[in-house]
mmCIF file of C-alpha atoms in Angstrom:
data_model
loop_
_atom_site.group_PDB
_atom_site.id
_atom_site.type_symbol
_atom_site.label_atom_id
_atom_site.label_comp_id
_atom_site.label_asym_id
_atom_site.label_seq_id
_atom_site.Cartn_x
_atom_site.Cartn_y
_atom_site.Cartn_z
ATOM 1 C CA MET A 246 0.000 0.000 0.000
ATOM 2 C CA ILE A 247 1.299 3.405 -0.913
ATOM 3 C CA LYS A 248 0.191 6.466 0.992
ATOM 4 C CA THR A 249 0.894 9.536 -1.043
ATOM 5 C CA ILE A 250 -0.497 13.012 -1.328
ATOM 6 C CA LYS A 251 -0.276 14.106 -4.936
ATOM 7 C CA GLY A 252 -1.495 16.768 -7.319
ATOM 8 C CA MET A 253 -4.820 18.312 -6.369
ATOM 9 C CA ALA A 254 -6.797 16.972 -3.382
ATOM 10 C CA LEU A 255 -10.579 17.328 -3.406
ATOM 11 C CA ALA A 256 -12.028 18.485 -0.109
ATOM 12 C CA ALA A 257 -15.688 18.709 0.735
ATOM 13 C CA CYS A 258 -16.603 22.250 1.770
ATOM 14 C CA ALA A 259 -19.949 24.043 2.114
ATOM 15 C CA GLY A 260 -21.817 21.224 0.431
ATOM 16 C CA GLY A 261 -19.527 21.248 -2.628
ATOM 17 C CA LEU A 262 -16.118 20.064 -3.785
ATOM 18 C CA ILE A 263 -13.242 22.551 -3.724
ATOM 19 C CA ALA A 264 -9.893 21.702 -5.323
ATOM 20 C CA GLN A 265 -6.993 22.400 -2.986
ATOM 21 C CA PRO A 266 -3.232 22.092 -3.629
ATOM 22 C CA ALA A 267 -1.458 19.330 -1.733
ATOM 23 C CA LEU A 268 2.065 18.555 -0.629
ATOM 24 C CA ALA A 269 4.639 16.541 -2.549
ATOM 25 C CA ASP A 270 5.076 12.785 -1.963
ATOM 26 C CA ALA A 271 5.400 12.290 1.778
ATOM 27 C CA VAL A 272 5.316 8.638 2.855
ATOM 28 C CA SER A 273 5.550 5.332 1.000
ATOM 29 C CA THR A 274 5.205 1.882 2.577
ATOM 30 C CA LYS A 275 5.869 -0.248 -0.506
ATOM 31 C CA GLY A 276 8.550 -2.800 0.451
ATOM 32 C CA GLY A 277 9.645 -0.650 3.393
ATOM 33 C CA ILE A 278 9.137 2.728 4.999
ATOM 34 C CA LYS A 279 10.211 5.673 2.855
ATOM 35 C CA VAL A 280 9.865 9.357 3.706
ATOM 36 C CA LYS A 281 10.347 12.391 1.478
ATOM 37 C CA SER A 282 10.322 16.001 2.657
ATOM 38 C CA ASP A 283 8.077 18.556 0.977
ATOM 39 C CA ASP A 284 10.966 20.273 -0.789
ATOM 40 C CA GLY A 285 12.788 17.035 -1.663
ATOM 41 C CA SER A 286 15.898 17.916 0.338
ATOM 42 C CA PHE A 287 15.522 14.779 2.472
ATOM 43 C CA VAL A 288 14.694 11.292 1.251
ATOM 44 C CA GLY A 289 14.912 8.561 3.860
ATOM 45 C CA GLU A 290 14.284 4.835 3.967
ATOM 46 C CA PHE A 291 13.935 2.908 7.211
ATOM 47 C CA GLY A 292 14.310 -0.837 7.508
ATOM 48 C CA GLY A 293 15.907 -3.726 9.283
ATOM 49 C CA ARG A 294 16.740 -7.416 9.290
ATOM 50 C CA LEU A 295 16.260 -10.298 11.704
ATOM 51 C CA MET A 296 18.099 -13.625 11.470
ATOM 52 C CA LEU A 297 17.251 -16.304 14.026
ATOM 53 C CA ASP A 298 19.646 -19.281 13.881
ATOM 54 C CA ALA A 299 19.638 -22.771 15.373
ATOM 55 C CA ALA A 300 22.302 -25.484 15.310
ATOM 56 C CA VAL A 301 22.530 -29.144 16.310
ATOM 57 C CA PHE A 302 26.037 -30.632 16.518
ATOM 58 C CA ASP A 303 27.504 -34.071 16.064
ATOM 59 C CA ASN A 304 30.692 -33.383 18.001
ATOM 60 C CA ASP A 305 34.091 -35.013 17.745
ATOM 61 C CA THR A 306 36.819 -33.845 20.143
ATOM 62 C CA ALA A 307 35.383 -30.365 20.859
ATOM 63 C CA ASP A 308 32.169 -29.989 22.848
ATOM 64 C CA ASN A 309 30.024 -27.606 20.822
ATOM 65 C CA VAL A 310 26.682 -26.834 22.450
ATOM 66 C CA SER A 311 23.538 -27.059 20.327
ATOM 67 C CA GLY A 312 21.285 -24.032 20.633
ATOM 68 C CA THR A 313 19.832 -20.889 19.114
ATOM 69 C CA GLU A 314 20.871 -17.280 18.695
ATOM 70 C CA PHE A 315 19.779 -14.042 17.101
ATOM 71 C CA ARG A 316 22.627 -13.818 14.611
ATOM 72 C CA ARG A 317 21.627 -10.388 13.345
ATOM 73 C CA LEU A 318 19.050 -7.919 14.624
ATOM 74 C CA ARG A 319 19.599 -4.674 12.749
ATOM 75 C CA LEU A 320 17.846 -1.394 12.066
ATOM 76 C CA HIS A 321 18.955 1.061 9.422
ATOM 77 C CA SER A 322 18.193 4.357 7.805
ATOM 78 C CA LYS A 323 19.505 5.365 4.394
ATOM 79 C CA GLY A 324 18.710 7.949 1.772
ATOM 80 C CA LYS A 325 19.794 11.443 0.738
ATOM 81 C CA ILE A 326 20.240 14.748 2.542
ATOM 82 C CA HIS A 327 20.564 17.715 0.172
ATOM 83 C CA GLY A 328 21.907 15.395 -2.512
ATOM 84 C CA LEU A 329 24.361 13.562 -0.237
ATOM 85 C CA GLY A 330 23.761 9.869 0.281
ATOM 86 C CA TYR A 331 23.858 8.480 3.810
ATOM 87 C CA LYS A 332 23.447 5.192 5.662
ATOM 88 C CA ILE A 333 23.323 4.382 9.369
ATOM 89 C CA GLU A 334 22.899 0.787 10.544
ATOM 90 C CA VAL A 335 23.070 -0.626 14.077
ATOM 91 C CA ASP A 336 23.030 -4.270 15.194
ATOM 92 C CA PHE A 337 21.386 -5.210 18.524
ATOM 93 C CA ALA A 338 22.057 -8.973 18.437
ATOM 94 C CA ASP A 339 23.370 -10.673 21.616
ATOM 95 C CA GLY A 340 22.298 -7.696 23.718
ATOM 96 C CA ASP A 341 25.087 -5.506 22.326
ATOM 97 C CA THR A 342 24.742 -2.310 20.315
ATOM 98 C CA VAL A 343 27.237 -2.375 17.462
ATOM 99 C CA THR A 344 27.463 0.262 14.742
ATOM 100 C CA LYS A 345 27.870 -1.193 11.263
ATOM 101 C CA ASP A 346 27.450 1.351 8.456
ATOM 102 C CA ALA A 347 27.677 5.045 9.337
ATOM 103 C CA HIS A 348 28.725 7.118 6.353
ATOM 104 C CA LEU A 349 28.035 9.822 3.802
ATOM 105 C CA GLN A 350 28.355 9.404 0.031
ATOM 106 C CA MET A 351 28.771 11.990 -2.679
ATOM 107 C CA ALA A 352 29.030 11.844 -6.454
ATOM 108 C CA VAL A 353 32.571 12.544 -7.664
ATOM 109 C CA ALA A 354 33.888 12.142 -11.229
ATOM 110 C CA GLY A 355 31.133 9.723 -12.211
ATOM 111 C CA GLY A 356 31.631 7.535 -9.119
ATOM 112 C CA LYS A 357 30.876 7.607 -5.404
ATOM 113 C CA LEU A 358 33.101 8.934 -2.635
ATOM 114 C CA THR A 359 32.299 7.391 0.766
ATOM 115 C CA ILE A 360 33.394 8.916 4.076
ATOM 116 C CA GLY A 361 32.723 7.296 7.449
ATOM 117 C CA GLN A 362 32.368 3.658 8.509
ATOM 118 C CA PHE A 363 31.738 1.088 5.790
ATOM 119 C CA LYS A 364 32.943 -2.236 4.385
ATOM 120 C CA GLN A 365 36.243 -1.975 2.582
ATOM 121 C CA TYR A 366 36.689 -3.110 -1.038
ATOM 122 C CA PHE A 367 37.992 -6.643 -0.514
ATOM 123 C CA THR A 368 36.541 -9.993 -1.702
ATOM 124 C CA MET A 369 33.188 -10.526 -3.393
ATOM 125 C CA GLU A 370 31.515 -12.647 -0.725
ATOM 126 C CA ASN A 371 32.398 -10.286 2.119
ATOM 127 C CA LEU A 372 30.882 -7.364 0.206
ATOM 128 C CA THR A 373 27.665 -9.257 -0.606
ATOM 129 C CA SER A 374 25.041 -8.547 2.057
ATOM 130 C CA SER A 375 24.244 -11.337 4.516
ATOM 131 C CA ARG A 376 20.651 -10.992 3.304
ATOM 132 C CA TYR A 377 21.687 -12.397 -0.083
ATOM 133 C CA THR A 378 24.435 -14.952 0.633
ATOM 134 C CA THR A 379 23.580 -18.524 -0.354
ATOM 135 C CA TYR A 380 24.645 -20.098 2.960
ATOM 136 C CA MET A 381 24.136 -19.151 6.579
ATOM 137 C CA GLU A 382 27.902 -18.811 6.980
ATOM 138 C CA ARG A 383 30.217 -16.944 4.689
ATOM 139 C CA SER A 384 33.323 -18.851 3.608
ATOM 140 C CA TYR A 385 36.445 -19.120 5.770
ATOM 141 C CA LEU A 386 38.133 -16.769 3.315
ATOM 142 C CA THR A 387 36.070 -13.814 4.530
ATOM 143 C CA SER A 388 37.632 -14.114 8.001
ATOM 144 C CA PHE A 389 40.575 -12.184 6.545
ATOM 145 C CA SER A 390 38.391 -9.360 5.227
ATOM 146 C CA PRO A 391 38.311 -6.203 7.351
ATOM 147 C CA SER A 392 35.077 -5.561 9.190
ATOM 148 C CA TYR A 393 33.275 -2.224 9.066
ATOM 149 C CA GLN A 394 36.099 0.323 9.382
ATOM 150 C CA VAL A 395 36.275 4.119 9.515
ATOM 151 C CA GLY A 396 37.887 5.544 6.419
ATOM 152 C CA VAL A 397 37.410 7.048 2.979
ATOM 153 C CA GLY A 398 36.786 5.192 -0.254
ATOM 154 C CA TYR A 399 35.950 5.746 -3.916
ATOM 155 C CA TRP A 400 34.097 3.425 -6.290
ATOM 156 C CA GLY A 401 33.686 4.062 -9.997
ATOM 157 C CA ASN A 402 32.656 2.278 -13.189
ATOM 158 C CA TYR A 403 33.578 2.358 -16.851
ATOM 159 C CA GLU A 404 31.321 0.197 -19.007
ATOM 160 C CA ALA A 405 31.740 -3.405 -17.689
ATOM 161 C CA VAL A 406 34.661 -2.465 -15.427
ATOM 162 C CA GLY A 407 34.322 -1.443 -11.779
ATOM 163 C CA TYR A 408 37.113 -0.202 -9.544
ATOM 164 C CA GLY A 409 37.519 0.988 -5.979
ATOM 165 C CA ILE A 410 40.135 2.072 -3.489
ATOM 166 C CA SER A 411 39.952 2.906 0.209
ATOM 167 C CA ALA A 412 42.081 3.884 3.205
ATOM 168 C CA PHE A 413 40.958 3.111 6.733
ATOM 169 C CA ASN A 414 41.771 2.882 10.406
ATOM 170 C CA ALA A 415 42.398 -0.842 11.042
ATOM 171 C CA TYR A 416 40.689 -1.263 14.402
ATOM 172 C CA GLN A 417 39.254 -4.374 16.033
ATOM 173 C CA ASP A 418 37.893 -4.860 19.546
ATOM 174 C CA GLU A 419 39.162 -8.301 20.524
ATOM 175 C CA ASP A 420 37.404 -8.159 23.905
ATOM 176 C CA ALA A 421 34.055 -8.413 22.162
ATOM 177 C CA ASP A 422 35.309 -11.427 20.218
ATOM 178 C CA GLY A 423 36.595 -13.596 23.042
ATOM 179 C CA GLY A 424 40.153 -12.317 23.076
ATOM 180 C CA ASN A 425 41.929 -9.565 24.962
ATOM 181 C CA GLY A 426 43.045 -6.054 24.188
ATOM 182 C CA THR A 427 42.625 -4.323 20.835
ATOM 183 C CA THR A 428 44.398 -4.135 17.530
ATOM 184 C CA GLU A 429 44.809 -0.780 15.865
ATOM 185 C CA GLY A 430 46.711 0.474 12.844
ATOM 186 C CA VAL A 431 46.067 1.684 9.302
ATOM 187 C CA GLY A 432 45.125 -0.089 6.114
ATOM 188 C CA ALA A 433 44.195 0.252 2.463
ATOM 189 C CA SER A 434 42.217 -1.857 0.014
ATOM 190 C CA ALA A 435 41.653 -1.916 -3.736
ATOM 191 C CA ARG A 436 39.347 -3.933 -5.993
ATOM 192 C CA VAL A 437 38.891 -4.195 -9.769
ATOM 193 C CA ILE A 438 36.108 -6.182 -11.460
ATOM 194 C CA PHE A 439 35.037 -7.053 -15.001
ATOM 195 C CA SER A 440 31.382 -8.105 -15.277
ATOM 196 C CA PRO A 441 30.136 -8.432 -18.859
ATOM 197 C CA SER A 442 26.613 -9.600 -19.633
ATOM 198 C CA LEU A 443 26.885 -12.329 -22.289
ATOM 199 C CA SER A 444 23.130 -12.606 -22.901
ATOM 200 C CA ASP A 445 19.806 -11.913 -21.204
ATOM 201 C CA ASP A 446 20.300 -14.750 -18.715
ATOM 202 C CA VAL A 447 24.081 -15.270 -18.716
ATOM 203 C CA GLN A 448 26.379 -13.100 -16.572
ATOM 204 C CA LEU A 449 30.143 -13.470 -16.183
ATOM 205 C CA HIS A 450 32.238 -11.889 -13.449
ATOM 206 C CA VAL A 451 35.962 -11.870 -12.688
ATOM 207 C CA GLY A 452 37.891 -9.626 -10.347
ATOM 208 C CA GLY A 453 40.754 -9.136 -7.976
ATOM 209 C CA SER A 454 41.386 -7.255 -4.754
ATOM 210 C CA ALA A 455 44.263 -6.412 -2.436
ATOM 211 C CA LEU A 456 44.489 -5.448 1.224
ATOM 212 C CA VAL A 457 47.427 -4.095 3.212
ATOM 213 C CA THR A 458 47.649 -3.136 6.885
ATOM 214 C CA GLY A 459 50.494 -1.695 8.898
ATOM 215 C CA GLY A 460 51.412 -0.404 12.324
ATOM 216 C CA ILE A 461 49.143 -2.948 14.026
ATOM 217 C CA GLU A 462 49.592 -2.627 17.774
ATOM 218 C CA GLY A 463 48.643 -5.518 20.042
ATOM 219 C CA ARG A 464 47.255 -8.859 18.951
ATOM 220 C CA ASN A 465 46.810 -9.526 15.240
ATOM 221 C CA ARG A 466 44.547 -12.548 14.966
ATOM 222 C CA VAL A 467 42.315 -14.310 12.448
ATOM 223 C CA ARG A 468 39.939 -16.927 13.860
ATOM 224 C CA VAL A 469 37.608 -19.437 12.195
ATOM 225 C CA ARG A 470 34.628 -21.363 13.562
ATOM 226 C CA ALA A 471 34.885 -24.701 11.792
ATOM 227 C CA ALA A 472 31.180 -25.658 11.846
ATOM 228 C CA GLY A 473 29.283 -22.405 11.924
ATOM 229 C CA HIS A 474 28.841 -19.419 14.197
ATOM 230 C CA LEU A 475 27.553 -21.464 17.150
ATOM 231 C CA SER A 476 30.535 -23.856 17.072
ATOM 232 C CA ASP A 477 32.471 -21.885 19.701
ATOM 233 C CA ALA A 478 34.348 -24.948 20.963
ATOM 234 C CA SER A 479 35.602 -25.633 17.421
ATOM 235 C CA ARG A 480 37.036 -22.147 17.015
ATOM 236 C CA TYR A 481 40.650 -22.034 15.884
ATOM 237 C CA ASP A 482 43.310 -19.431 15.257
ATOM 238 C CA ILE A 483 44.579 -19.324 11.684
ATOM 239 C CA VAL A 484 46.798 -16.353 12.563
ATOM 240 C CA ASN A 485 47.736 -15.289 16.086
ATOM 241 C CA ILE A 486 50.565 -12.762 16.406
ATOM 242 C CA ASN A 487 51.022 -11.307 19.882
ATOM 243 C CA THR A 488 54.776 -10.697 20.167
ATOM 244 C CA GLY A 489 54.575 -7.105 21.370
ATOM 245 C CA GLU A 490 55.993 -5.949 18.034
ATOM 246 C CA ARG A 491 54.022 -3.997 15.488
ATOM 247 C CA SER A 492 52.725 -6.226 12.729
ATOM 248 C CA GLU A 493 51.554 -5.807 9.159
ATOM 249 C CA SER A 494 49.780 -7.876 6.549
ATOM 250 C CA THR A 495 49.606 -8.089 2.768
ATOM 251 C CA LEU A 496 46.736 -10.037 1.211
ATOM 252 C CA TYR A 497 45.419 -10.499 -2.308
ATOM 253 C CA ALA A 498 42.336 -12.277 -3.657
ATOM 254 C CA VAL A 499 40.886 -13.274 -7.022
ATOM 255 C CA GLU A 500 37.188 -13.901 -7.633
ATOM 256 C CA PHE A 501 34.965 -15.549 -10.215
ATOM 257 C CA ALA A 502 31.220 -15.891 -10.705
ATOM 258 C CA SER A 503 28.966 -17.056 -13.497
ATOM 259 C CA ILE A 504 25.179 -17.018 -13.628
ATOM 260 C CA ALA A 505 23.329 -18.914 -16.369
ATOM 261 C CA GLY A 506 19.608 -18.931 -15.680
ATOM 262 C CA PRO A 507 18.898 -20.948 -12.511
ATOM 263 C CA LEU A 508 22.517 -22.168 -12.241
ATOM 264 C CA SER A 509 25.244 -20.100 -10.579
ATOM 265 C CA VAL A 510 28.882 -20.794 -9.760
ATOM 266 C CA GLN A 511 31.244 -18.697 -7.677
ATOM 267 C CA ALA A 512 34.764 -19.129 -6.304
ATOM 268 C CA GLU A 513 37.492 -17.067 -4.644
ATOM 269 C CA TYR A 514 41.126 -17.619 -3.714
ATOM 270 C CA LEU A 515 43.110 -15.623 -1.145
ATOM 271 C CA GLY A 516 46.802 -15.621 -0.276
ATOM 272 C CA GLY A 517 49.235 -13.457 1.629
ATOM 273 C CA SER A 518 51.220 -13.026 4.813
ATOM 274 C CA PHE A 519 51.192 -11.550 8.323
ATOM 275 C CA GLU A 520 54.516 -10.498 9.780
ATOM 276 C CA THR A 521 56.554 -8.609 12.341
ATOM 277 C CA GLU A 522 60.317 -8.030 12.479
ATOM 278 C CA THR A 523 60.787 -11.560 13.855
ATOM 279 C CA VAL A 524 57.697 -13.538 12.736
ATOM 280 C CA GLU A 525 56.115 -14.294 9.364
ATOM 281 C CA GLN A 526 53.008 -16.405 8.799
ATOM 282 C CA ASP A 527 51.782 -17.224 5.282
ATOM 283 C CA VAL A 528 48.109 -17.985 4.709
ATOM 284 C CA ALA A 529 45.832 -19.228 1.943
ATOM 285 C CA ALA A 530 42.082 -19.774 1.585
ATOM 286 C CA PHE A 531 39.782 -21.010 -1.155
ATOM 287 C CA TYR A 532 36.137 -21.842 -1.714
ATOM 288 C CA ALA A 533 34.050 -23.032 -4.649
ATOM 289 C CA SER A 534 30.262 -23.009 -4.620
ATOM 290 C CA THR A 535 27.371 -23.805 -6.923
ATOM 291 C CA SER A 536 23.629 -23.351 -6.562
ATOM 292 C CA TYR A 537 20.563 -24.201 -8.608
ATOM 293 C CA PHE A 538 16.975 -22.893 -8.425
ATOM 294 C CA LEU A 539 14.488 -25.748 -8.741
ATOM 295 C CA THR A 540 11.762 -23.196 -9.496
ATOM 296 C CA GLY A 541 13.646 -21.463 -12.328
ATOM 297 C CA GLU A 542 14.749 -18.181 -10.703
ATOM 298 C CA SER A 543 18.191 -16.715 -11.288
ATOM 299 C CA ARG A 544 20.465 -15.138 -8.660
ATOM 300 C CA PRO A 545 20.433 -11.368 -9.271
ATOM 301 C CA PHE A 546 23.896 -9.872 -9.733
ATOM 302 C CA ASN A 547 24.859 -6.188 -9.691
ATOM 303 C CA ALA A 548 27.522 -5.890 -12.388
ATOM 304 C CA LYS A 549 28.454 -2.354 -11.295
ATOM 305 C CA THR A 550 29.396 -3.350 -7.748
ATOM 306 C CA GLY A 551 30.202 -7.052 -8.224
ATOM 307 C CA LYS A 552 27.715 -8.236 -5.582
ATOM 308 C CA PHE A 553 24.749 -10.612 -5.513
ATOM 309 C CA GLY A 554 21.294 -9.232 -4.753
ATOM 310 C CA ARG A 555 17.752 -10.079 -3.668
ATOM 311 C CA VAL A 556 15.986 -13.142 -5.063
ATOM 312 C CA LYS A 557 12.375 -12.504 -6.114
ATOM 313 C CA PRO A 558 10.266 -15.678 -6.391
ATOM 314 C CA ARG A 559 8.310 -16.091 -9.598
ATOM 315 C CA LYS A 560 5.419 -18.018 -8.085
ATOM 316 C CA ALA A 561 3.137 -17.717 -5.076
ATOM 317 C CA HIS A 562 4.667 -20.748 -3.321
ATOM 318 C CA GLY A 563 8.100 -19.129 -3.403
ATOM 319 C CA ALA A 564 11.491 -20.154 -4.769
ATOM 320 C CA TYR A 565 13.567 -23.227 -3.878
ATOM 321 C CA GLU A 566 17.356 -23.338 -4.160
ATOM 322 C CA ILE A 567 19.838 -26.171 -3.557
ATOM 323 C CA ALA A 568 23.545 -25.475 -3.085
ATOM 324 C CA ALA A 569 26.914 -27.059 -2.287
ATOM 325 C CA ARG A 570 30.256 -25.529 -1.267
ATOM 326 C CA TYR A 571 33.800 -26.676 -0.550
ATOM 327 C CA ASP A 572 35.721 -24.415 1.842
ATOM 328 C CA TYR A 573 39.415 -24.422 2.809
ATOM 329 C CA VAL A 574 41.813 -22.284 4.856
ATOM 330 C CA GLU A 575 45.391 -22.867 5.993
ATOM 331 C CA ASN A 576 48.403 -21.364 7.714
ATOM 332 C CA ASP A 577 51.290 -22.517 5.525
ATOM 333 C CA SER A 578 53.900 -21.657 8.138
ATOM 334 C CA SER A 579 52.452 -23.954 10.815
ATOM 335 C CA ASP A 580 50.919 -26.462 8.387
ATOM 336 C CA PHE A 581 47.518 -25.996 10.055
ATOM 337 C CA GLU A 582 44.399 -26.311 7.894
ATOM 338 C CA ILE A 583 40.617 -26.496 8.122
ATOM 339 C CA GLU A 584 38.270 -27.677 5.395
ATOM 340 C CA SER A 585 34.558 -28.292 5.165
ATOM 341 C CA VAL A 586 31.705 -29.199 2.855
ATOM 342 C CA THR A 587 28.375 -27.381 3.189
ATOM 343 C CA LEU A 588 25.078 -28.485 1.636
ATOM 344 C CA GLY A 589 22.238 -25.985 1.570
ATOM 345 C CA LEU A 590 18.511 -25.758 0.929
ATOM 346 C CA ASN A 591 16.811 -22.359 0.769
ATOM 347 C CA TRP A 592 13.133 -21.510 0.575
ATOM 348 C CA TYR A 593 12.467 -17.915 -0.458
ATOM 349 C CA MET A 594 8.892 -17.583 0.754
ATOM 350 C CA ASN A 595 8.721 -14.077 -0.712
ATOM 351 C CA PRO A 596 11.325 -11.367 -1.461
ATOM 352 C CA GLN A 597 11.568 -10.422 2.242
ATOM 353 C CA VAL A 598 11.314 -13.810 3.982
ATOM 354 C CA ARG A 599 13.694 -16.768 3.658
ATOM 355 C CA PHE A 600 14.154 -20.089 5.474
ATOM 356 C CA MET A 601 17.567 -21.795 5.282
ATOM 357 C CA LEU A 602 18.798 -25.300 6.117
ATOM 358 C CA ASN A 603 22.520 -26.189 6.031
ATOM 359 C CA TYR A 604 24.547 -29.301 6.734
ATOM 360 C CA ILE A 605 28.238 -28.686 7.541
ATOM 361 C CA ALA A 606 30.904 -31.407 7.692
ATOM 362 C CA ALA A 607 34.247 -29.975 8.849
ATOM 363 C CA ASP A 608 37.736 -31.389 9.275
ATOM 364 C CA VAL A 609 40.352 -29.600 11.402
ATOM 365 C CA ALA A 610 44.052 -30.403 11.015
ATOM 366 C CA GLU A 611 43.489 -33.758 9.304
ATOM 367 C CA GLY A 612 41.227 -35.309 11.882
ATOM 368 C CA SER A 613 42.115 -33.595 15.148
ATOM 369 C CA ASP A 614 38.505 -32.320 15.273
ATOM 370 C CA GLU A 615 35.715 -33.309 12.879
ATOM 371 C CA PRO A 616 32.512 -31.500 13.928
ATOM 372 C CA ASN A 617 29.325 -31.880 11.927
ATOM 373 C CA ALA A 618 26.341 -29.556 12.229
ATOM 374 C CA VAL A 619 22.792 -29.121 11.002
ATOM 375 C CA THR A 620 21.900 -25.442 11.064
ATOM 376 C CA ALA A 621 18.712 -23.551 10.257
ATOM 377 C CA ARG A 622 17.698 -19.917 9.918
ATOM 378 C CA MET A 623 14.523 -17.851 9.794
ATOM 379 C CA GLN A 624 15.248 -14.550 8.081
ATOM 380 C CA PHE A 625 13.223 -11.510 7.148
ATOM 381 C CA ASP A 626 14.158 -7.977 6.229
ATOM 382 C CA PHE A 627 12.397 -4.859 5.049
#
């Protein structure tokens, strides 16, 4: 339902109809809550997302506890203020209040300049919204991607090519993540993509990105939960540098995706190193995934930003998707590795509501821990 006040409103007066001028579009409730000021200087959209997860574990050596959690519970506002784009998003999951996006955007030289807190330009899956990822968990590879960081970035496009660069304050609160202290330094990222459309239902995408950090004070750590977000007991350090020296990292990644009607394939590879004056740890990660829509839909892909988008079911009973992924991460220096296979089934009840079911079979360090999990999610956003 759309509530708008347009053109000329007819008001009953003195037994007759008198035409009176009305205000510009004020409020819309189609697919969300949108507000527009009378003079058009402010356009705002208000929305949110809720993801309720559950997991049941078949444990090996680690004692993961089956249970439930609100994985994400977010509210956001985005729009334009006097021609400047803005977005503010806060997550209230787990009883904490965590700021995610908080930035302004402006048009510069045919692209967008972003100032504030936002996701940096590194890896396709990390940049794709959790609302649109195929699985409940992103791949291990995204554990190396910086979280929402304060900085400045620019993204532009030329025909089928997209490119971005950013500089940011590399900050992470380890206390909130089960560790101690904080890490803080500076960083920069860059990403280039090529996303040609080969036909009406065939899309190709290739790209690469790089990430560097320096002057990291305190612990520099990358951790992975082997069998999903609730597998706390099967949580392992891929990188853990806490020598008291300042550390730095250099990472690169390549990405590929192809969408042909209901079939999609995507894969990414990451490599690089973390080091101090006395320590160097080399890392690598890889995943390959495929999905297929039994009901004929196709995964939407934004060729300008290199990110997947919202699935819109064709029929009243919704859309059904099956998927499979192989995931791998390792620390070459210590010869420590984790791999897993994930099978997924998604029911898109409508564009805003999705139910997910995943089976995860993980293997840590060649059999030292082999947790299996069945996970499920109820998700809606507006």
